[in-house]
Coordinates of C-alpha atoms in Angstrom, one line a residue:
X166 CA 0.0 0.0 0.0
X167 CA 1.2 3.5 -0.8
X168 CA 2.6 4.9 2.5
X169 CA 0.9 8.4 2.1
X170 CA -2.5 6.7 1.6
X171 CA -1.9 4.4 4.5
X172 CA -1.0 7.4 6.7
X173 CA -4.3 9.1 5.9
X174 CA -6.3 5.9 6.6
X175 CA -4.7 5.2 9.9
X176 CA -4.7 8.8 11.1
X177 CA -8.4 9.2 11.1
X178 CA -10.7 7.6 13.6
X179 CA -14.3 6.6 14.2
X180 CA -15.8 9.6 16.0
X181 CA -18.7 9.9 18.3
X182 CA -20.6 13.2 18.4
X183 CA -22.6 14.7 21.2
X184 CA -25.7 15.5 19.2
X185 CA -28.7 17.7 19.3
X186 CA -32.0 15.8 19.5
X187 CA -33.3 15.2 16.0
X188 CA -36.6 17.0 16.7
X189 CA -35.1 20.4 15.9
X190 CA -33.4 19.2 12.7
X191 CA -36.3 18.4 10.4
X192 CA -35.8 20.1 7.0
X193 CA -32.2 20.8 8.0
X194 CA -30.4 17.4 8.0
X195 CA -31.3 13.9 7.0
X196 CA -34.0 12.5 9.3
X197 CA -35.0 9.4 7.4
X198 CA -33.1 6.4 6.1
X199 CA -35.4 5.6 3.2
X200 CA -37.7 7.2 0.8
X201 CA -40.7 6.0 -1.2
X202 CA -41.2 7.0 -4.9
X203 CA -44.4 7.2 -6.9
X204 CA -45.1 8.4 -10.4
X205 CA -47.8 10.8 -11.6
X206 CA -48.8 12.4 -14.9
X207 CA -49.2 16.2 -14.4
X208 CA -49.8 17.4 -17.9
X209 CA -49.0 17.1 -21.6
X210 CA -47.9 19.3 -24.5
X211 CA -46.7 19.4 -28.1
X212 CA -42.9 18.9 -28.1
X213 CA -40.3 20.1 -30.6
X214 CA -41.0 17.1 -32.8
X215 CA -44.7 18.1 -33.1
X216 CA -45.7 15.1 -30.9
X217 CA -48.0 15.3 -27.9
X218 CA -45.8 14.4 -25.0
X219 CA -47.1 13.1 -21.7
X220 CA -45.4 14.8 -18.8
X221 CA -44.6 12.7 -15.8
X222 CA -43.0 13.3 -12.4
X223 CA -41.4 11.0 -9.8
X224 CA -42.5 12.0 -6.3
X225 CA -40.1 11.3 -3.4
X226 CA -41.5 11.1 0.1
X227 CA -39.7 10.2 3.4
X228 CA -40.7 6.6 4.2
X229 CA -42.7 6.2 7.4
X230 CA -43.3 10.0 7.8
X231 CA -46.5 10.9 9.5
X232 CA -46.2 14.7 9.2
X233 CA -48.8 16.6 7.2
X234 CA -48.5 20.0 5.5
X235 CA -45.0 19.3 4.2
X236 CA -43.1 21.7 1.9
X237 CA -42.8 20.7 -1.7
X238 CA -39.6 20.8 -3.8
X239 CA -39.8 20.8 -7.7
X240 CA -36.5 19.5 -9.2
X241 CA -35.8 19.9 -13.0
X242 CA -33.0 18.1 -14.7
X243 CA -30.2 19.6 -16.8
X244 CA -28.9 18.8 -20.3
X245 CA -28.7 22.1 -22.2
X246 CA -32.4 21.8 -23.2
X247 CA -31.3 19.1 -25.6
X248 CA -31.1 15.9 -23.5
X249 CA -31.5 14.7 -20.0
X250 CA -34.3 12.9 -18.0
X251 CA -35.9 13.1 -14.6
X252 CA -34.1 9.8 -13.7
X253 CA -30.5 11.2 -14.0
X254 CA -28.4 10.2 -11.0
X255 CA -27.9 13.7 -9.8
X256 CA -31.6 14.4 -9.9
X257 CA -32.4 11.2 -7.9
X258 CA -29.6 12.1 -5.5
X259 CA -31.0 15.6 -4.9
X260 CA -34.6 14.4 -4.5
X261 CA -33.6 11.7 -2.1
X262 CA -31.7 14.2 0.0
X263 CA -34.7 16.6 0.2
X264 CA -37.0 13.7 1.0
X265 CA -34.7 12.3 3.7
X266 CA -34.8 15.7 5.3
X267 CA -38.6 15.6 5.5
X268 CA -39.6 17.4 2.2
X269 CA -41.7 16.1 -0.6
X270 CA -39.6 16.3 -3.8
X271 CA -40.8 15.9 -7.4
X272 CA -38.4 15.2 -10.3
X273 CA -40.3 16.4 -13.3
X274 CA -40.3 16.0 -17.0
X275 CA -40.2 19.0 -19.3
X276 CA -40.1 19.2 -23.0
X277 CA -36.6 19.5 -24.5
X278 CA -35.2 19.7 -28.0
X279 CA -35.2 22.1 -30.9
X280 CA -37.4 22.1 -34.0
X281 CA -34.6 22.1 -36.7
X282 CA -36.9 23.7 -39.3
X283 CA -37.9 26.4 -36.7
X284 CA -34.2 27.4 -36.4
X285 CA -34.2 29.2 -39.7
X286 CA -34.3 32.0 -40.5
X287 CA -34.5 33.1 -36.8
X288 CA -32.9 30.8 -34.3
X289 CA -33.7 33.3 -31.5
X290 CA -37.4 32.6 -31.9
X291 CA -36.9 28.9 -31.6
X292 CA -34.8 29.4 -28.5
X293 CA -37.6 31.4 -27.0
X294 CA -39.9 28.4 -27.6
X295 CA -37.4 26.1 -26.0
X296 CA -37.3 28.2 -22.8
X297 CA -41.1 28.8 -22.8
X298 CA -42.0 25.1 -23.1
X299 CA -39.8 24.2 -20.1
X300 CA -41.3 27.1 -18.1
X301 CA -44.8 25.9 -19.0
X302 CA -44.1 22.4 -17.8
X303 CA -42.6 23.5 -14.5
X304 CA -45.7 25.7 -14.0
X305 CA -47.9 22.7 -14.7
X306 CA -46.2 20.5 -12.1
X307 CA -46.8 23.1 -9.4
X308 CA -50.4 23.6 -10.5
X309 CA -51.0 19.8 -10.3
X310 CA -49.9 19.7 -6.6
X311 CA -52.0 22.7 -5.7
X312 CA -55.1 21.2 -7.2
X313 CA -54.4 17.9 -5.5
X314 CA -54.0 19.7 -2.2
X315 CA -57.3 21.6 -2.8
X316 CA -59.6 19.1 -4.4
X317 CA -57.7 15.8 -4.8
X318 CA -57.4 14.8 -1.2
X319 CA -53.9 16.1 -0.8
X320 CA -52.5 12.6 -1.3
X321 CA -48.9 13.8 -0.8
X322 CA -49.7 15.9 2.3
X323 CA -48.0 19.1 1.0
X324 CA -48.4 22.7 2.1
X325 CA -49.5 24.3 -1.2
X326 CA -48.2 27.6 0.0
X327 CA -44.7 26.3 0.5
X328 CA -43.2 25.4 -2.8
X329 CA -39.5 25.6 -3.8
X330 CA -38.7 25.4 -7.5
X331 CA -35.3 24.6 -8.8
X332 CA -33.0 22.3 -10.6
X333 CA -29.5 21.9 -12.1
X334 CA -28.1 23.6 -15.2
X335 CA -30.9 23.9 -17.7
X336 CA -33.4 22.9 -14.9
X337 CA -32.1 25.8 -12.8
X338 CA -32.3 28.2 -15.7
X339 CA -36.0 27.1 -16.1
X340 CA -36.7 27.7 -12.5
X341 CA -35.0 31.1 -12.5
X342 CA -36.8 32.2 -15.7
X343 CA -40.2 30.9 -14.5
X344 CA -39.9 32.7 -11.2
X345 CA -38.3 36.0 -12.1
X346 CA -39.3 36.5 -15.7
X347 CA -43.0 36.8 -14.6
X348 CA -44.1 39.4 -17.2
X349 CA -44.4 39.0 -20.9
X350 CA -42.8 42.3 -21.6
X351 CA -39.6 41.0 -19.9
X352 CA -39.6 37.8 -22.0
X353 CA -40.1 40.1 -25.1
X354 CA -36.6 41.4 -24.5
X355 CA -35.3 38.1 -26.0
X356 CA -37.3 38.4 -29.2
X357 CA -40.8 38.7 -30.7
X358 CA -43.5 37.1 -28.6
X359 CA -45.2 35.9 -31.8
X360 CA -42.8 33.0 -31.6
X361 CA -45.0 31.7 -28.7
X362 CA -48.3 31.9 -30.5
X363 CA -48.6 28.2 -31.0
X364 CA -47.7 27.4 -27.4
X365 CA -50.5 29.4 -25.7
X366 CA -50.7 32.8 -24.0
X367 CA -48.0 34.1 -21.6
X368 CA -49.4 32.6 -18.4
X369 CA -50.3 29.3 -19.9
X370 CA -48.9 25.9 -18.8
X371 CA -48.9 22.4 -20.0
X372 CA -50.6 21.3 -16.8
X373 CA -54.0 19.8 -16.3
X374 CA -55.1 22.4 -13.8
X375 CA -54.2 25.8 -15.3
X376 CA -56.4 27.8 -13.0
X377 CA -54.1 27.3 -10.1
X378 CA -51.1 29.5 -9.2
X379 CA -47.7 28.3 -10.3
X380 CA -45.7 30.9 -8.3
X381 CA -43.1 29.3 -6.0
X382 CA -42.2 30.7 -2.6
X383 CA -38.4 30.1 -3.1
X384 CA -35.9 29.0 -5.7
X385 CA -32.8 26.8 -5.5
X386 CA -30.3 27.0 -8.3
X387 CA -27.5 24.7 -9.1
X388 CA -25.2 26.0 -11.9
X389 CA -28.0 28.0 -13.5
X390 CA -28.4 31.4 -15.0
X391 CA -31.0 34.0 -16.3
X392 CA -31.1 36.1 -19.4
X393 CA -31.5 39.4 -17.6
X394 CA -30.9 40.0 -13.8
X395 CA -33.0 43.2 -14.0
X396 CA -36.0 40.8 -14.0
X397 CA -35.3 40.3 -10.2
X398 CA -37.3 42.9 -8.4
X399 CA -38.0 43.8 -4.8
X400 CA -40.5 41.4 -3.2
X401 CA -39.5 38.5 -5.4
X402 CA -39.0 35.0 -3.8
X403 CA -35.7 34.3 -2.0
X404 CA -33.0 32.3 -3.7
X405 CA -30.3 29.7 -2.8
X406 CA -27.6 29.1 -5.4
X407 CA -24.5 26.9 -5.9
X408 CA -22.1 27.4 -8.8
X409 CA -18.5 26.6 -9.6
X410 CA -16.4 29.6 -10.5
X411 CA -14.7 27.7 -13.4
X412 CA -17.9 26.5 -15.0
X413 CA -17.3 26.2 -18.8
X414 CA -20.9 25.5 -19.8
X415 CA -23.2 27.9 -17.9
X416 CA -21.3 31.1 -17.0
X417 CA -20.6 31.8 -13.3
X418 CA -20.8 35.5 -14.0
X419 CA -21.7 36.8 -17.5
X420 CA -21.3 34.9 -20.7
X421 CA -22.9 32.8 -23.4
X422 CA -24.8 29.5 -23.3
X423 CA -23.6 28.0 -26.6
X424 CA -25.9 25.5 -28.4
X425 CA -23.5 25.1 -31.4
X426 CA -26.0 26.5 -33.9
X427 CA -26.8 29.5 -31.8
X428 CA -25.9 31.1 -28.5
X429 CA -27.6 33.4 -26.0
X430 CA -26.1 35.7 -23.4
X431 CA -26.8 34.7 -19.8
X432 CA -26.1 36.1 -16.3
X433 CA -24.8 33.3 -14.1
X434 CA -25.3 32.7 -10.4
X435 CA -22.7 35.3 -9.2
X436 CA -24.5 38.1 -11.1
X437 CA -27.9 36.7 -10.1
X438 CA -26.9 36.8 -6.4
X439 CA -25.5 40.3 -6.7
X440 CA -28.7 41.6 -8.5
X441 CA -31.0 39.9 -5.9
X442 CA -29.2 41.5 -3.0
X443 CA -29.3 44.9 -4.7
X444 CA -33.1 44.5 -5.1
X445 CA -33.5 43.5 -1.5
X446 CA -34.3 39.9 -2.3
X447 CA -32.8 37.4 0.2
X448 CA -30.1 35.4 -1.7
X449 CA -27.2 33.0 -0.8
X450 CA -24.5 31.8 -3.1
X451 CA -22.2 28.9 -2.4
X452 CA -19.3 29.2 -4.7
X453 CA -17.2 26.1 -5.4
X454 CA -13.7 27.4 -5.9
X455 CA -12.2 25.9 -9.2
X456 CA -15.5 24.1 -9.8
X457 CA -16.5 23.2 -13.3
X458 CA -20.0 22.4 -14.5
X459 CA -21.4 19.6 -12.2
X460 CA -21.7 16.1 -13.6
X461 CA -23.7 13.1 -12.5
X462 CA -20.7 11.1 -11.2
X463 CA -19.8 13.5 -8.5
X464 CA -18.8 12.0 -5.1
X465 CA -21.4 11.9 -2.3
X466 CA -19.6 14.6 -0.3
X467 CA -20.1 16.9 -3.3
X468 CA -23.9 16.5 -3.0
X469 CA -23.8 16.8 0.8
X470 CA -21.8 20.1 0.6
X471 CA -24.5 21.5 -1.7
X472 CA -27.7 20.3 0.0
X473 CA -26.6 20.6 3.7
X474 CA -25.8 24.3 3.0
X475 CA -29.1 24.7 1.2
X476 CA -31.5 22.9 3.5
X477 CA -31.3 25.2 6.5
X478 CA -31.9 28.2 4.3
X479 CA -34.8 26.3 2.7
X480 CA -36.2 25.8 6.1
X481 CA -36.0 29.5 6.8
X482 CA -38.0 30.2 3.6
X483 CA -40.8 27.7 4.6
X484 CA -41.0 29.1 8.1
X485 CA -41.2 32.7 6.9
X486 CA -37.7 33.6 8.2
X487 CA -34.9 35.5 6.5
X488 CA -31.4 34.1 6.2
X489 CA -30.2 37.5 5.1
X490 CA -29.8 39.5 8.3
X491 CA -27.0 40.5 10.7
X492 CA -27.3 37.4 12.9
X493 CA -24.4 35.0 12.5
X494 CA -23.3 31.7 13.9
X495 CA -19.9 29.9 13.7
X496 CA -19.4 26.2 14.4
X497 CA -16.0 25.7 16.0
X498 CA -13.6 24.1 15.2
X499 CA -13.9 24.8 11.5
X500 CA -13.6 22.0 8.9
X501 CA -11.2 19.6 10.4
X502 CA -9.5 16.2 9.9
X503 CA -9.5 14.8 13.4
X504 CA -7.0 12.4 15.0
X505 CA -7.3 9.5 17.4
X506 CA -9.4 10.9 20.3
X507 CA -11.6 7.9 20.9
X508 CA -14.1 10.0 23.0
X509 CA -17.1 12.3 22.3
X510 CA -16.5 15.4 20.2
X511 CA -18.3 18.5 21.3
X512 CA -18.5 21.5 19.0
X513 CA -18.9 25.0 20.1
X514 CA -21.5 27.4 18.7
X515 CA -20.6 31.0 18.6
X516 CA -23.5 33.4 17.9
X517 CA -22.8 37.0 17.0
X518 CA -24.9 40.2 16.2
X519 CA -27.9 39.0 18.2
X520 CA -29.9 41.0 20.8
X521 CA -29.3 38.4 23.6
X522 CA -32.3 36.3 22.8
X523 CA -31.0 34.1 20.0
X524 CA -31.6 30.3 20.2
X525 CA -29.0 28.0 18.8
X526 CA -28.5 24.3 18.1
X527 CA -26.7 22.1 15.7
X528 CA -27.6 19.1 13.6
X529 CA -25.3 16.4 12.2
X530 CA -25.7 15.2 8.7
X531 CA -27.3 12.0 9.7
X532 CA -29.8 12.5 12.5
X533 CA -31.9 9.2 12.7
X534 CA -33.3 8.2 16.1
X535 CA -32.5 4.6 15.3
X536 CA -28.8 5.4 15.2
X537 CA -28.8 7.0 18.7
X538 CA -27.4 5.3 21.7
X539 CA -29.4 4.4 24.8
X540 CA -28.4 7.7 26.3
X541 CA -30.0 9.5 23.3
X542 CA -26.9 11.8 23.3
X543 CA -24.4 10.1 21.1
X544 CA -24.5 9.4 17.3
X545 CA -21.8 7.2 15.9
X546 CA -20.3 8.2 12.6
X547 CA -17.5 5.7 12.4
X548 CA -18.9 3.9 9.3
X549 CA -18.9 7.0 7.0
X550 CA -16.0 8.8 5.3
X551 CA -17.4 12.2 6.1
X552 CA -20.0 13.7 8.3
X553 CA -21.1 17.3 8.8
X554 CA -22.2 19.7 11.5
X555 CA -24.8 22.3 10.6
X556 CA -25.1 25.1 13.2
X557 CA -28.3 27.1 13.3
X558 CA -29.2 30.2 15.3
X559 CA -32.5 32.1 15.1
X560 CA -33.9 35.2 16.7
X561 CA -37.2 36.7 15.8
X562 CA -37.5 36.6 12.0
X563 CA -33.8 36.0 11.4
X564 CA -32.0 32.7 10.9
X565 CA -28.2 32.1 10.5
X566 CA -26.4 28.9 9.7
X567 CA -22.9 27.5 9.4
X568 CA -21.6 24.3 7.7
X569 CA -18.6 22.3 8.8
X570 CA -17.1 19.1 7.4
X571 CA -15.5 16.5 9.6
X572 CA -13.3 13.8 8.2
X573 CA -14.0 10.4 9.8
X574 CA -12.9 7.2 8.4
X575 CA -13.1 3.7 10.0
X576 CA -9.7 2.4 10.9
X577 CA -8.8 -0.6 8.7
X578 CA -7.6 -3.9 10.0
X579 CA -3.8 -4.1 9.9
X580 CA -2.9 -6.7 7.3
X581 CA -1.2 -9.9 8.5
X582 CA 2.0 -8.9 6.8
X583 CA 2.2 -5.7 8.9
X584 CA 4.1 -5.5 12.2
X585 CA 1.9 -5.6 15.3
X586 CA 4.2 -7.2 17.9
X587 CA 5.2 -4.0 19.8
X588 CA 4.0 -1.6 22.5
X589 CA 4.1 2.2 22.6
X590 CA 3.3 3.9 25.9
X591 CA 1.9 5.9 27.6
X592 CA -1.2 7.0 25.7
X593 CA -1.6 9.9 25.9
X594 CA 2.1 10.9 26.4
X595 CA 3.5 14.1 28.0
X596 CA 7.3 14.2 28.1
X597 CA 8.5 10.9 26.7
X598 CA 7.3 7.7 24.9
X599 CA 8.5 4.2 25.7
X600 CA 8.9 1.7 22.8
X601 CA 8.9 -2.1 23.7
X602 CA 9.4 -4.6 20.8
X603 CA 8.0 -8.1 21.0
X604 CA 10.0 -11.3 20.7
X605 CA 9.4 -11.3 16.9
X606 CA 11.3 -8.1 16.5
X607 CA 14.9 -9.0 17.4
X608 CA 17.7 -6.5 16.7
X609 CA 17.6 -2.9 15.5
X610 CA 14.1 -1.3 14.9
X611 CA 13.6 2.0 13.0
X612 CA 11.0 4.5 14.3
X613 CA 9.6 7.3 12.2
X614 CA 7.3 10.0 13.6
X615 CA 4.8 11.8 11.4
X616 CA 2.8 15.0 12.1
X617 CA -0.9 15.2 11.0
X618 CA 0.1 16.3 7.5
X619 CA 2.2 13.2 7.0
X620 CA 5.5 15.1 7.3
X621 CA 8.4 13.2 8.9
X622 CA 9.5 15.1 12.0
X623 CA 11.8 12.6 13.7
X624 CA 13.6 9.3 13.1
X625 CA 15.1 7.2 15.8
X626 CA 16.8 3.7 16.2
X627 CA 15.5 1.4 18.9
X628 CA 17.4 -1.6 20.3
X629 CA 16.8 -4.0 23.2
X630 CA 13.7 -4.6 25.3
X631 CA 12.9 -1.0 26.0
X632 CA 13.8 2.4 24.4
X633 CA 12.8 5.8 25.7
X634 CA 12.5 9.0 23.6
X635 CA 11.8 12.6 24.7
X636 CA 8.7 14.3 23.1
X637 CA 8.7 17.3 25.5
X638 CA 9.8 19.6 22.7
X639 CA 7.0 18.7 20.3
X640 CA 3.8 20.7 20.0
X641 CA 0.8 19.1 21.7
X642 CA -1.4 17.2 19.4
X643 CA -1.8 13.9 17.4
X644 CA 1.0 12.0 15.7
X645 CA 1.6 8.8 13.8
X646 CA 4.5 6.4 14.7
X647 CA 5.8 4.0 12.0
X648 CA 7.8 1.0 13.2
X649 CA 10.1 -0.5 10.5
X650 CA 11.9 -3.9 10.7
X651 CA 13.3 -6.0 8.0
X652 CA 11.2 -4.5 5.2
X653 CA 7.9 -4.5 7.1
X654 CA 6.1 -1.7 8.9
X655 CA 3.5 -1.2 11.7
X656 CA 1.8 1.9 12.9
X657 CA 0.5 3.4 16.1
X658 CA -1.2 6.7 16.7
X659 CA 0.1 9.0 19.5
X660 CA -1.4 11.8 21.4
X661 CA 0.7 14.3 23.2
X662 CA -0.9 16.3 26.0

């Protein structure tokens, strides 16, 4: 095994976290292990091939949940308005995360594709139709749920007045356009509205229940954009965005979305966030440094970093709070890779800019009652590569949140070919360590000491039944000791106090 990889595996430890009771963490962190998925048809419409397309959605609910009046999330897939489906891995991943946190999430169809004959002589008009069909379809999905809540028995137990619309890439563009381009005169800035004549009037949808409102109460945007940020006006719904600042498909700031045969100028998430704040619309942007356009094969921690930042702010929206206010919270220590302290880890929440009446708590990424110990105070995270702390503070109408990542890997079994026949004491150590080799380690033994970054800070030779080495001059903290003998190695973690 590569020594640098082995170092990182051995240095981390299964951690136990003193946890807030899960009751406070619904809609903030994952409450449910499983979800149930059903499929419904919400509408139909003529697609770019001239065919009447049935529009379906997969509805994700937390399995075993008994809560009624739950917020609804509409999730639209990406694919440049040319390809993609509601069953894409990243869509399923996002909907499952929302549902596990207690939301009802719907992955929707929308009509994609270009009419090649319609591209000439005016590709802009066909592009308007592409945008408008997607907007109509997202509208129709929201209207279906509101009708079901009103006259259909509210089968999915949603709160029809708490709808978040969003998606990734083209799906996020659709949600932004539907929400903030809410006037036909704004859409006419793209081109002549006559391009839409065959698709219905401005406020039409492809849904079955067009008399119901399609306006959402909030928007979540993953790598999306909008044609004109001036469309965002005071009083518009709040917005939570995620975007990589090196996105080469949808611009992070200003740029073009290139379809090959035509392109259109777009304002990316950075500009959207700036414009929203300037208009007094509550907005949050999580920028991924060096991040390119997201893909479906991203690691799980990528999704967690997005959704566990978004969920607390979504909860603020559904509870009528603002996440854009002076109140602040800091979870300490910050993002860390922890060493071998096989004991509970207790974070510190620091609240600032409050009036003395702020309430604060934290949630871990997995907050499932079945995972709790008999004391109801500890949650074990030793079987996961990462877990997360989400700090929350609220006072009056204001909510603040902070996200921290904690590395936590299970310690692997030492292979049989590795050295294990030795003892290092005491643990923890203060001024010196004592090394005692077993009978299978005759002769000279080499000792190498690493700091938490894997840097060699000391090398020593040990001989005989016991060797002592001073560590008084070393900074307090965690270290890794490698024992070398006749081409084999063994490891021990050390803590200096």
